[in-house]
Short mmCIF file of N, CA and C in Angstrom, two decimals:
data_model
loop_
_atom_site.label_atom_id
_atom_site.label_comp_id
_atom_site.label_asym_id
_atom_site.label_seq_id
_atom_site.Cartn_x
_atom_site.Cartn_y
_atom_site.Cartn_z
N MET Z 521 0.84 -1.19 0.00
CA MET Z 521 0.00 0.00 0.00
C MET Z 521 0.88 1.25 0.00
N ASP Z 522 0.59 2.18 -0.90
CA ASP Z 522 1.36 3.41 -0.96
C ASP Z 522 0.98 4.32 0.20
N LYS Z 523 2.01 4.91 0.79
CA LYS Z 523 1.79 5.82 1.91
C LYS Z 523 1.67 7.25 1.39
N ILE Z 524 0.86 8.04 2.07
CA ILE Z 524 0.69 9.47 1.77
C ILE Z 524 1.31 10.24 2.91
N ARG Z 525 2.27 11.10 2.60
CA ARG Z 525 2.92 11.89 3.65
C ARG Z 525 2.04 13.06 4.07
N LEU Z 526 1.99 13.28 5.38
CA LEU Z 526 1.18 14.35 5.96
C LEU Z 526 2.06 15.34 6.70
N GLU Z 527 1.54 16.55 6.86
CA GLU Z 527 2.21 17.56 7.68
C GLU Z 527 1.15 18.25 8.53
N ILE Z 528 1.59 18.83 9.63
CA ILE Z 528 0.65 19.55 10.50
C ILE Z 528 0.33 20.88 9.84
N VAL Z 529 -0.96 21.11 9.59
CA VAL Z 529 -1.42 22.34 8.96
C VAL Z 529 -1.87 23.33 10.03
N GLY Z 530 -2.50 22.84 11.08
CA GLY Z 530 -2.98 23.74 12.12
C GLY Z 530 -3.73 23.00 13.20
N MET Z 531 -4.13 23.76 14.19
CA MET Z 531 -4.89 23.21 15.31
C MET Z 531 -5.81 24.30 15.81
N SER Z 532 -7.03 23.92 16.17
CA SER Z 532 -7.96 24.91 16.69
C SER Z 532 -8.89 24.26 17.71
N TYR Z 533 -9.53 25.10 18.47
CA TYR Z 533 -10.51 24.63 19.44
C TYR Z 533 -11.67 24.03 18.68
N SER Z 534 -12.11 22.85 19.07
CA SER Z 534 -13.21 22.18 18.39
C SER Z 534 -14.54 22.82 18.77
N GLN Z 535 -15.28 23.23 17.77
CA GLN Z 535 -16.59 23.81 18.01
C GLN Z 535 -17.63 22.73 18.30
N SER Z 536 -17.33 21.50 17.87
CA SER Z 536 -18.30 20.41 18.01
C SER Z 536 -18.18 19.64 19.32
N GLN Z 537 -16.99 19.61 19.91
CA GLN Z 537 -16.80 18.85 21.16
C GLN Z 537 -16.13 19.73 22.20
N SER Z 538 -16.79 19.95 23.30
CA SER Z 538 -16.28 20.79 24.37
C SER Z 538 -14.98 20.23 24.94
N GLY Z 539 -13.99 21.08 25.12
CA GLY Z 539 -12.72 20.68 25.70
C GLY Z 539 -11.81 19.93 24.75
N ALA Z 540 -12.17 19.85 23.48
CA ALA Z 540 -11.37 19.13 22.49
C ALA Z 540 -10.82 20.09 21.45
N TYR Z 541 -9.83 19.62 20.72
CA TYR Z 541 -9.20 20.40 19.67
C TYR Z 541 -9.23 19.62 18.37
N ALA Z 542 -9.19 20.33 17.27
CA ALA Z 542 -9.09 19.70 15.95
C ALA Z 542 -7.66 19.88 15.46
N LEU Z 543 -6.96 18.76 15.31
CA LEU Z 543 -5.62 18.76 14.73
C LEU Z 543 -5.82 18.50 13.24
N ILE Z 544 -5.32 19.39 12.41
CA ILE Z 544 -5.49 19.26 10.96
C ILE Z 544 -4.16 18.86 10.34
N LEU Z 545 -4.15 17.66 9.74
CA LEU Z 545 -2.99 17.19 9.01
C LEU Z 545 -3.29 17.33 7.53
N GLY Z 546 -2.32 17.81 6.77
CA GLY Z 546 -2.53 18.02 5.35
C GLY Z 546 -1.62 17.14 4.51
N GLU Z 547 -2.13 16.74 3.39
CA GLU Z 547 -1.37 15.96 2.41
C GLU Z 547 -0.23 16.84 1.88
N VAL Z 548 1.01 16.35 1.94
CA VAL Z 548 2.16 17.15 1.52
C VAL Z 548 2.07 17.52 0.05
N LYS Z 549 1.75 16.59 -0.81
CA LYS Z 549 1.66 16.88 -2.25
C LYS Z 549 0.20 16.80 -2.69
N GLY Z 550 -0.62 17.59 -2.08
CA GLY Z 550 -2.03 17.58 -2.42
C GLY Z 550 -2.79 18.59 -1.59
N ASN Z 551 -4.10 18.64 -1.77
CA ASN Z 551 -4.90 19.62 -1.05
C ASN Z 551 -5.98 18.97 -0.19
N ARG Z 552 -5.73 17.73 0.23
CA ARG Z 552 -6.66 17.09 1.15
C ARG Z 552 -6.18 17.27 2.58
N ARG Z 553 -7.13 17.34 3.49
CA ARG Z 553 -6.85 17.52 4.92
C ARG Z 553 -7.48 16.39 5.71
N LEU Z 554 -6.81 16.02 6.79
CA LEU Z 554 -7.31 14.98 7.67
C LEU Z 554 -7.54 15.61 9.05
N PRO Z 555 -8.79 15.91 9.43
CA PRO Z 555 -9.07 16.50 10.74
C PRO Z 555 -9.17 15.41 11.81
N ILE Z 556 -8.44 15.59 12.89
CA ILE Z 556 -8.43 14.61 13.97
C ILE Z 556 -8.78 15.32 15.27
N ILE Z 557 -9.81 14.86 15.95
CA ILE Z 557 -10.21 15.46 17.23
C ILE Z 557 -9.34 14.86 18.33
N ILE Z 558 -8.70 15.75 19.10
CA ILE Z 558 -7.83 15.31 20.19
C ILE Z 558 -8.18 16.07 21.46
N GLY Z 559 -7.76 15.57 22.59
CA GLY Z 559 -8.03 16.21 23.88
C GLY Z 559 -7.11 17.39 24.14
N SER Z 560 -7.47 18.16 25.14
CA SER Z 560 -6.69 19.34 25.50
C SER Z 560 -5.25 19.02 25.90
N PRO Z 561 -5.00 17.99 26.74
CA PRO Z 561 -3.60 17.69 27.10
C PRO Z 561 -2.76 17.30 25.88
N GLU Z 562 -3.35 16.56 24.96
CA GLU Z 562 -2.63 16.15 23.77
C GLU Z 562 -2.35 17.36 22.87
N ALA Z 563 -3.33 18.25 22.76
CA ALA Z 563 -3.14 19.48 21.98
C ALA Z 563 -2.02 20.31 22.58
N GLN Z 564 -2.00 20.36 23.90
CA GLN Z 564 -0.97 21.11 24.60
C GLN Z 564 0.41 20.50 24.33
N ALA Z 565 0.52 19.17 24.35
CA ALA Z 565 1.80 18.50 24.11
C ALA Z 565 2.32 18.80 22.71
N ILE Z 566 1.41 18.87 21.74
CA ILE Z 566 1.79 19.18 20.37
C ILE Z 566 2.17 20.65 20.25
N ALA Z 567 1.34 21.52 20.81
CA ALA Z 567 1.57 22.97 20.70
C ALA Z 567 2.86 23.40 21.37
N VAL Z 568 3.19 22.83 22.51
CA VAL Z 568 4.41 23.19 23.23
C VAL Z 568 5.62 22.96 22.34
N GLU Z 569 5.66 21.83 21.65
CA GLU Z 569 6.80 21.54 20.78
C GLU Z 569 6.77 22.38 19.51
N LEU Z 570 5.61 22.57 18.92
CA LEU Z 570 5.51 23.40 17.72
C LEU Z 570 5.93 24.84 18.00
N GLU Z 571 5.54 25.34 19.15
CA GLU Z 571 5.86 26.72 19.53
C GLU Z 571 7.25 26.86 20.12
N LYS Z 572 7.95 25.75 20.30
CA LYS Z 572 9.30 25.73 20.89
C LYS Z 572 9.31 26.33 22.29
N ILE Z 573 8.25 26.06 23.05
CA ILE Z 573 8.18 26.50 24.44
C ILE Z 573 8.93 25.47 25.28
N LYS Z 574 9.82 25.94 26.11
CA LYS Z 574 10.61 25.03 26.94
C LYS Z 574 10.01 24.96 28.35
N PRO Z 575 9.34 23.84 28.66
CA PRO Z 575 8.76 23.72 30.00
C PRO Z 575 9.86 23.58 31.06
N SER Z 576 9.52 23.92 32.29
CA SER Z 576 10.51 23.84 33.36
C SER Z 576 10.87 22.40 33.68
N ARG Z 577 9.95 21.48 33.43
CA ARG Z 577 10.21 20.05 33.62
C ARG Z 577 9.77 19.33 32.36
N PRO Z 578 10.37 18.17 32.05
CA PRO Z 578 9.98 17.48 30.81
C PRO Z 578 8.54 16.99 30.86
N LEU Z 579 7.83 17.18 29.75
CA LEU Z 579 6.50 16.61 29.61
C LEU Z 579 6.65 15.14 29.25
N THR Z 580 5.58 14.39 29.28
CA THR Z 580 5.62 12.95 29.04
C THR Z 580 6.28 12.60 27.71
N HIS Z 581 5.93 13.33 26.65
CA HIS Z 581 6.51 13.02 25.34
C HIS Z 581 7.99 13.37 25.29
N ASP Z 582 8.42 14.39 26.03
CA ASP Z 582 9.84 14.71 26.12
C ASP Z 582 10.58 13.60 26.86
N LEU Z 583 9.96 13.09 27.91
CA LEU Z 583 10.54 11.97 28.66
C LEU Z 583 10.70 10.74 27.77
N LEU Z 584 9.67 10.43 26.98
CA LEU Z 584 9.75 9.29 26.07
C LEU Z 584 10.87 9.48 25.04
N LYS Z 585 11.04 10.70 24.55
CA LYS Z 585 12.11 10.99 23.61
C LYS Z 585 13.47 10.78 24.26
N SER Z 586 13.65 11.27 25.48
CA SER Z 586 14.91 11.09 26.20
C SER Z 586 15.19 9.61 26.46
N PHE Z 587 14.15 8.88 26.84
CA PHE Z 587 14.27 7.44 27.09
C PHE Z 587 14.73 6.73 25.81
N ALA Z 588 14.08 7.05 24.70
CA ALA Z 588 14.44 6.42 23.42
C ALA Z 588 15.86 6.78 23.01
N ASP Z 589 16.24 8.02 23.18
CA ASP Z 589 17.60 8.43 22.84
C ASP Z 589 18.63 7.70 23.70
N THR Z 590 18.34 7.57 24.99
CA THR Z 590 19.26 6.89 25.90
C THR Z 590 19.49 5.44 25.50
N TYR Z 591 18.43 4.78 25.04
CA TYR Z 591 18.54 3.36 24.68
C TYR Z 591 18.63 3.14 23.17
N HIS Z 592 19.00 4.21 22.45
CA HIS Z 592 19.28 4.14 21.01
C HIS Z 592 18.11 3.58 20.21
N ILE Z 593 16.93 4.08 20.53
CA ILE Z 593 15.72 3.72 19.80
C ILE Z 593 15.36 4.92 18.93
N GLN Z 594 15.23 4.67 17.65
CA GLN Z 594 14.90 5.74 16.70
C GLN Z 594 13.45 5.59 16.27
N LEU Z 595 12.72 6.69 16.29
CA LEU Z 595 11.37 6.69 15.73
C LEU Z 595 11.53 7.04 14.25
N LYS Z 596 11.36 6.03 13.40
CA LYS Z 596 11.58 6.17 11.95
C LYS Z 596 10.43 6.92 11.29
N GLU Z 597 9.19 6.56 11.65
CA GLU Z 597 8.01 7.21 11.08
C GLU Z 597 6.78 6.87 11.89
N VAL Z 598 5.74 7.65 11.66
CA VAL Z 598 4.42 7.42 12.25
C VAL Z 598 3.47 7.13 11.10
N ILE Z 599 2.65 6.10 11.27
CA ILE Z 599 1.66 5.76 10.24
C ILE Z 599 0.27 5.75 10.87
N ILE Z 600 -0.60 6.61 10.38
CA ILE Z 600 -2.00 6.57 10.78
C ILE Z 600 -2.61 5.49 9.90
N ASP Z 601 -2.81 4.31 10.50
CA ASP Z 601 -3.10 3.13 9.68
C ASP Z 601 -4.54 2.63 9.71
N GLN Z 602 -5.36 3.16 10.60
CA GLN Z 602 -6.75 2.71 10.65
C GLN Z 602 -7.68 3.85 11.04
N PHE Z 603 -8.92 3.71 10.60
CA PHE Z 603 -9.99 4.63 10.98
C PHE Z 603 -11.21 3.76 11.26
N LYS Z 604 -11.46 3.49 12.54
CA LYS Z 604 -12.55 2.60 12.93
C LYS Z 604 -13.55 3.35 13.80
N GLN Z 605 -14.79 3.29 13.43
CA GLN Z 605 -15.88 3.89 14.20
C GLN Z 605 -15.56 5.34 14.60
N GLY Z 606 -15.00 6.09 13.65
CA GLY Z 606 -14.71 7.50 13.88
C GLY Z 606 -13.44 7.77 14.66
N VAL Z 607 -12.63 6.75 14.94
CA VAL Z 607 -11.41 6.92 15.72
C VAL Z 607 -10.20 6.52 14.87
N PHE Z 608 -9.20 7.40 14.84
CA PHE Z 608 -7.96 7.11 14.12
C PHE Z 608 -7.04 6.27 15.01
N HIS Z 609 -6.30 5.37 14.38
CA HIS Z 609 -5.32 4.54 15.07
C HIS Z 609 -3.98 4.75 14.39
N ALA Z 610 -2.90 4.68 15.15
CA ALA Z 610 -1.58 4.92 14.58
C ALA Z 610 -0.58 3.88 15.06
N LYS Z 611 0.50 3.78 14.30
CA LYS Z 611 1.62 2.91 14.66
C LYS Z 611 2.89 3.75 14.66
N LEU Z 612 3.75 3.47 15.63
CA LEU Z 612 5.08 4.05 15.66
C LEU Z 612 6.01 3.01 15.04
N VAL Z 613 6.77 3.39 14.04
CA VAL Z 613 7.74 2.48 13.43
C VAL Z 613 9.09 2.83 14.04
N CYS Z 614 9.57 1.93 14.92
CA CYS Z 614 10.79 2.17 15.69
C CYS Z 614 11.92 1.26 15.23
N LEU Z 615 13.13 1.79 15.31
CA LEU Z 615 14.33 1.03 14.98
C LEU Z 615 15.25 0.99 16.19
N GLN Z 616 15.75 -0.20 16.50
CA GLN Z 616 16.77 -0.36 17.53
C GLN Z 616 17.69 -1.48 17.07
N ASN Z 617 18.98 -1.18 16.95
CA ASN Z 617 19.96 -2.16 16.48
C ASN Z 617 19.52 -2.79 15.16
N SER Z 618 19.06 -2.00 14.23
CA SER Z 618 18.61 -2.43 12.90
C SER Z 618 17.37 -3.33 12.92
N VAL Z 619 16.72 -3.44 14.06
CA VAL Z 619 15.48 -4.22 14.17
C VAL Z 619 14.31 -3.25 14.19
N GLU Z 620 13.35 -3.47 13.29
CA GLU Z 620 12.18 -2.60 13.20
C GLU Z 620 11.03 -3.20 14.00
N ASN Z 621 10.38 -2.37 14.80
CA ASN Z 621 9.22 -2.78 15.58
C ASN Z 621 8.09 -1.80 15.37
N LEU Z 622 6.86 -2.31 15.36
CA LEU Z 622 5.67 -1.47 15.28
C LEU Z 622 5.04 -1.41 16.66
N ILE Z 623 4.72 -0.20 17.10
CA ILE Z 623 4.12 -0.01 18.42
C ILE Z 623 2.80 0.72 18.22
N ASP Z 624 1.73 0.17 18.77
CA ASP Z 624 0.40 0.78 18.69
C ASP Z 624 0.39 2.08 19.50
N SER Z 625 -0.29 3.10 19.00
CA SER Z 625 -0.31 4.40 19.67
C SER Z 625 -1.59 5.14 19.37
N ARG Z 626 -1.99 6.00 20.29
CA ARG Z 626 -3.04 6.96 19.96
C ARG Z 626 -2.45 7.92 18.94
N THR Z 627 -3.25 8.37 18.03
CA THR Z 627 -2.75 9.24 16.97
C THR Z 627 -2.17 10.54 17.53
N SER Z 628 -2.82 11.11 18.52
CA SER Z 628 -2.32 12.36 19.10
C SER Z 628 -0.94 12.18 19.73
N ASP Z 629 -0.72 11.06 20.43
CA ASP Z 629 0.59 10.79 21.01
C ASP Z 629 1.62 10.55 19.92
N ALA Z 630 1.22 9.84 18.88
CA ALA Z 630 2.13 9.55 17.77
C ALA Z 630 2.59 10.86 17.11
N VAL Z 631 1.66 11.79 16.89
CA VAL Z 631 2.01 13.08 16.28
C VAL Z 631 2.93 13.88 17.21
N ALA Z 632 2.62 13.90 18.51
CA ALA Z 632 3.47 14.61 19.48
C ALA Z 632 4.89 14.06 19.47
N LEU Z 633 5.03 12.75 19.33
CA LEU Z 633 6.36 12.14 19.27
C LEU Z 633 7.03 12.41 17.92
N ALA Z 634 6.27 12.37 16.85
CA ALA Z 634 6.84 12.62 15.52
C ALA Z 634 7.48 14.01 15.46
N ILE Z 635 6.84 14.99 16.09
CA ILE Z 635 7.39 16.35 16.11
C ILE Z 635 8.72 16.35 16.84
N ARG Z 636 8.78 15.67 17.96
CA ARG Z 636 10.00 15.65 18.77
C ARG Z 636 11.13 14.87 18.09
N PHE Z 637 10.78 13.81 17.40
CA PHE Z 637 11.80 13.01 16.70
C PHE Z 637 12.09 13.54 15.29
N LYS Z 638 11.31 14.53 14.87
CA LYS Z 638 11.44 15.09 13.52
C LYS Z 638 11.36 14.00 12.46
N CYS Z 639 10.35 13.14 12.63
CA CYS Z 639 10.15 12.04 11.68
C CYS Z 639 8.87 12.28 10.90
N PRO Z 640 8.74 11.65 9.73
CA PRO Z 640 7.54 11.86 8.91
C PRO Z 640 6.30 11.17 9.47
N ILE Z 641 5.15 11.72 9.07
CA ILE Z 641 3.84 11.16 9.41
C ILE Z 641 3.18 10.75 8.11
N TYR Z 642 2.65 9.52 8.08
CA TYR Z 642 2.01 9.01 6.87
C TYR Z 642 0.62 8.47 7.19
N THR Z 643 -0.16 8.32 6.13
CA THR Z 643 -1.41 7.58 6.18
C THR Z 643 -1.57 6.86 4.85
N TYR Z 644 -2.70 6.19 4.67
CA TYR Z 644 -2.98 5.46 3.44
C TYR Z 644 -4.13 6.11 2.69
N GLU Z 645 -4.21 5.83 1.41
CA GLU Z 645 -5.25 6.38 0.55
C GLU Z 645 -6.65 6.05 1.08
N LYS Z 646 -6.86 4.83 1.55
CA LYS Z 646 -8.19 4.43 2.03
C LYS Z 646 -8.65 5.32 3.19
N ILE Z 647 -7.72 5.76 4.03
CA ILE Z 647 -8.07 6.63 5.16
C ILE Z 647 -8.35 8.05 4.66
N MET Z 648 -7.55 8.53 3.72
CA MET Z 648 -7.79 9.87 3.16
C MET Z 648 -9.13 9.91 2.44
N THR Z 649 -9.46 8.81 1.74
CA THR Z 649 -10.74 8.75 1.02
C THR Z 649 -11.91 8.74 1.99
N GLU Z 650 -11.77 7.99 3.07
CA GLU Z 650 -12.86 7.83 4.03
C GLU Z 650 -13.03 9.04 4.96
N ALA Z 651 -11.91 9.59 5.43
CA ALA Z 651 -12.01 10.61 6.48
C ALA Z 651 -11.45 11.98 6.09
N GLY Z 652 -10.83 12.08 4.91
CA GLY Z 652 -10.21 13.33 4.50
C GLY Z 652 -11.21 14.33 3.96
N MET Z 653 -10.76 15.57 3.86
CA MET Z 653 -11.57 16.66 3.30
C MET Z 653 -10.75 17.31 2.19
N LEU Z 654 -11.40 17.72 1.14
CA LEU Z 654 -10.73 18.40 0.04
C LEU Z 654 -10.78 19.89 0.30
N MET Z 655 -9.63 20.55 0.24
CA MET Z 655 -9.56 21.99 0.45
C MET Z 655 -9.33 22.68 -0.89
N ASP Z 656 -9.96 23.81 -1.06
CA ASP Z 656 -9.73 24.64 -2.24
C ASP Z 656 -8.27 25.10 -2.20
N GLU Z 657 -7.58 25.06 -3.33
CA GLU Z 657 -6.16 25.43 -3.39
C GLU Z 657 -5.91 26.86 -2.90
N ASN Z 658 -6.86 27.74 -3.11
CA ASN Z 658 -6.69 29.14 -2.73
C ASN Z 658 -7.22 29.44 -1.33
N ALA Z 659 -7.78 28.44 -0.68
CA ALA Z 659 -8.37 28.66 0.64
C ALA Z 659 -7.27 28.87 1.67
N THR Z 660 -7.56 29.74 2.62
CA THR Z 660 -6.64 29.93 3.73
C THR Z 660 -7.32 29.45 4.99
N LEU Z 661 -6.50 29.02 5.94
CA LEU Z 661 -7.06 28.55 7.19
C LEU Z 661 -7.53 29.72 8.03
N PRO Z 662 -8.57 29.52 8.81
CA PRO Z 662 -9.01 30.59 9.70
C PRO Z 662 -7.92 30.96 10.69
N GLU Z 663 -7.96 32.17 11.17
CA GLU Z 663 -6.97 32.65 12.16
C GLU Z 663 -6.85 31.70 13.34
N THR Z 664 -7.94 31.10 13.79
CA THR Z 664 -7.91 30.23 14.96
C THR Z 664 -7.15 28.94 14.70
N MET Z 665 -6.86 28.63 13.45
CA MET Z 665 -6.13 27.40 13.14
C MET Z 665 -4.66 27.52 13.47
N THR Z 666 -4.18 28.70 13.74
CA THR Z 666 -2.75 28.87 13.94
C THR Z 666 -2.33 28.75 15.40
N ARG Z 667 -3.28 28.64 16.28
CA ARG Z 667 -2.88 28.53 17.69
C ARG Z 667 -3.75 27.52 18.41
N PRO Z 668 -3.21 26.94 19.49
CA PRO Z 668 -3.87 25.83 20.13
C PRO Z 668 -4.92 26.19 21.16
N ALA Z 669 -5.33 27.40 21.22
CA ALA Z 669 -6.32 27.75 22.24
C ALA Z 669 -7.31 28.74 21.67
N GLU Z 670 -8.49 28.69 22.19
CA GLU Z 670 -9.52 29.63 21.77
C GLU Z 670 -9.23 30.97 22.43
N VAL Z 671 -9.20 32.02 21.64
CA VAL Z 671 -8.91 33.34 22.19
C VAL Z 671 -10.19 33.95 22.72
N ALA Z 672 -10.23 34.11 23.99
CA ALA Z 672 -11.39 34.71 24.63
C ALA Z 672 -11.11 36.19 24.88
N PRO Z 673 -12.15 37.00 24.99
CA PRO Z 673 -11.95 38.42 25.19
C PRO Z 673 -11.12 38.76 26.43
N ASP Z 674 -11.17 37.90 27.46
CA ASP Z 674 -10.42 38.20 28.69
C ASP Z 674 -8.93 37.89 28.52
N ASN Z 675 -8.51 37.41 27.35
CA ASN Z 675 -7.10 37.14 27.11
C ASN Z 675 -6.44 38.30 26.36
N SER Z 676 -7.05 39.48 26.39
CA SER Z 676 -6.49 40.64 25.72
C SER Z 676 -5.25 41.11 26.48
N PHE Z 677 -4.18 41.35 25.72
CA PHE Z 677 -2.91 41.74 26.34
C PHE Z 677 -2.55 43.19 25.99
N ASP Z 678 -3.53 43.94 25.49
CA ASP Z 678 -3.29 45.31 25.03
C ASP Z 678 -2.70 46.21 26.12
N GLU Z 679 -3.10 45.99 27.35
CA GLU Z 679 -2.69 46.89 28.43
C GLU Z 679 -1.28 46.63 28.95
N PHE Z 680 -0.62 45.58 28.47
CA PHE Z 680 0.70 45.22 28.98
C PHE Z 680 1.80 45.67 28.03
N THR Z 681 2.94 46.05 28.61
CA THR Z 681 4.11 46.40 27.79
C THR Z 681 4.78 45.12 27.31
N LEU Z 682 5.69 45.26 26.37
CA LEU Z 682 6.42 44.11 25.84
C LEU Z 682 7.23 43.42 26.95
N THR Z 683 7.84 44.21 27.80
CA THR Z 683 8.61 43.65 28.92
C THR Z 683 7.71 42.88 29.87
N GLU Z 684 6.54 43.43 30.16
CA GLU Z 684 5.58 42.73 31.03
C GLU Z 684 5.12 41.42 30.40
N LEU Z 685 4.90 41.45 29.09
CA LEU Z 685 4.48 40.24 28.40
C LEU Z 685 5.56 39.15 28.45
N GLU Z 686 6.82 39.56 28.29
CA GLU Z 686 7.91 38.60 28.35
C GLU Z 686 8.02 37.98 29.74
N GLU Z 687 7.80 38.79 30.77
CA GLU Z 687 7.80 38.27 32.15
C GLU Z 687 6.61 37.32 32.37
N MET Z 688 5.45 37.70 31.82
CA MET Z 688 4.26 36.84 31.94
C MET Z 688 4.49 35.51 31.22
N LEU Z 689 5.16 35.56 30.07
CA LEU Z 689 5.45 34.33 29.32
C LEU Z 689 6.32 33.40 30.15
N GLN Z 690 7.36 33.95 30.74
CA GLN Z 690 8.26 33.14 31.57
C GLN Z 690 7.51 32.52 32.75
N LYS Z 691 6.68 33.32 33.39
CA LYS Z 691 5.91 32.83 34.54
C LYS Z 691 4.92 31.74 34.12
N SER Z 692 4.27 31.92 32.98
CA SER Z 692 3.31 30.93 32.49
C SER Z 692 3.99 29.60 32.21
N VAL Z 693 5.18 29.65 31.62
CA VAL Z 693 5.93 28.42 31.34
C VAL Z 693 6.34 27.74 32.65
N GLU Z 694 6.83 28.52 33.60
CA GLU Z 694 7.22 27.96 34.90
C GLU Z 694 6.05 27.31 35.61
N GLN Z 695 4.85 27.88 35.45
CA GLN Z 695 3.66 27.33 36.10
C GLN Z 695 2.94 26.30 35.24
N GLU Z 696 3.58 25.95 34.11
CA GLU Z 696 3.06 24.94 33.20
C GLU Z 696 1.68 25.29 32.65
N GLU Z 697 1.46 26.57 32.40
CA GLU Z 697 0.24 27.07 31.78
C GLU Z 697 0.55 27.32 30.30
N TYR Z 698 0.69 26.24 29.54
CA TYR Z 698 1.22 26.33 28.19
C TYR Z 698 0.26 26.98 27.19
N GLU Z 699 -1.03 26.80 27.38
CA GLU Z 699 -1.98 27.45 26.47
C GLU Z 699 -1.88 28.97 26.62
N LYS Z 700 -1.82 29.43 27.86
CA LYS Z 700 -1.67 30.87 28.11
C LYS Z 700 -0.33 31.35 27.56
N ALA Z 701 0.72 30.57 27.77
CA ALA Z 701 2.05 30.94 27.26
C ALA Z 701 2.04 31.08 25.75
N SER Z 702 1.33 30.20 25.09
CA SER Z 702 1.24 30.25 23.63
C SER Z 702 0.56 31.54 23.17
N LEU Z 703 -0.51 31.93 23.86
CA LEU Z 703 -1.21 33.17 23.52
C LEU Z 703 -0.32 34.39 23.74
N ILE Z 704 0.41 34.38 24.84
CA ILE Z 704 1.31 35.50 25.13
C ILE Z 704 2.42 35.57 24.09
N ARG Z 705 2.96 34.41 23.74
CA ARG Z 705 4.01 34.36 22.72
C ARG Z 705 3.50 34.91 21.38
N ASP Z 706 2.26 34.59 21.01
CA ASP Z 706 1.67 35.12 19.79
C ASP Z 706 1.60 36.64 19.83
N GLU Z 707 1.20 37.18 20.98
CA GLU Z 707 1.09 38.63 21.13
C GLU Z 707 2.48 39.28 21.02
N ILE Z 708 3.48 38.67 21.62
CA ILE Z 708 4.86 39.20 21.54
C ILE Z 708 5.32 39.21 20.09
N LYS Z 709 5.09 38.11 19.38
CA LYS Z 709 5.50 38.05 17.97
C LYS Z 709 4.79 39.13 17.15
N LYS Z 710 3.49 39.31 17.41
CA LYS Z 710 2.71 40.29 16.68
C LYS Z 710 3.28 41.69 16.89
N ARG Z 711 3.63 42.01 18.12
CA ARG Z 711 4.16 43.35 18.42
C ARG Z 711 5.55 43.57 17.82
N LYS Z 712 6.35 42.51 17.80
CA LYS Z 712 7.72 42.65 17.27
C LYS Z 712 7.71 42.82 15.75
N LYS Z 713 6.63 42.41 15.09
CA LYS Z 713 6.52 42.61 13.64
C LYS Z 713 6.31 44.07 13.30
N HIS Z 714 5.67 44.81 14.23
CA HIS Z 714 5.30 46.21 13.96
C HIS Z 714 6.43 47.14 14.29
#
């Protein structure tokens, strides 16, 4: 079966399921998207690595990466290999001493690890046909697709200086409030562009 390479296109708060996020994976050489509903902790694990936020202590996926590195286990690729009853299933393709092993994984965990190992994510045509969406080539993702948290009006940072925002970012990371840290980081980037 030919594999289709995917990349992370975006993530947004799910309007259909409270407390969940939609992780959007896109076909690398195509315009189909694979939307995957994931929980808040999983979204946070993905967003922390995408945003290059350094937590004060290792998160679970960082620990797994360190463990694998210590024991010379390489994550070669992630394959989203099944779609059953509305749930995606994934496999981690691992190498140790030239021996390849497949490990069953939740798709959200597999993606969080793929980011950390900088390995490719694949799926199969049958899954793209069944669960994928076709996007218009000229379509752009909504603003909310670029960050892992829903922006509420009480998250306005207009009243804070850049220095205050940088201090708030550091404090949020130390307190492991990664969604808030991501929002603050977005505001800092926005201001530095101007």
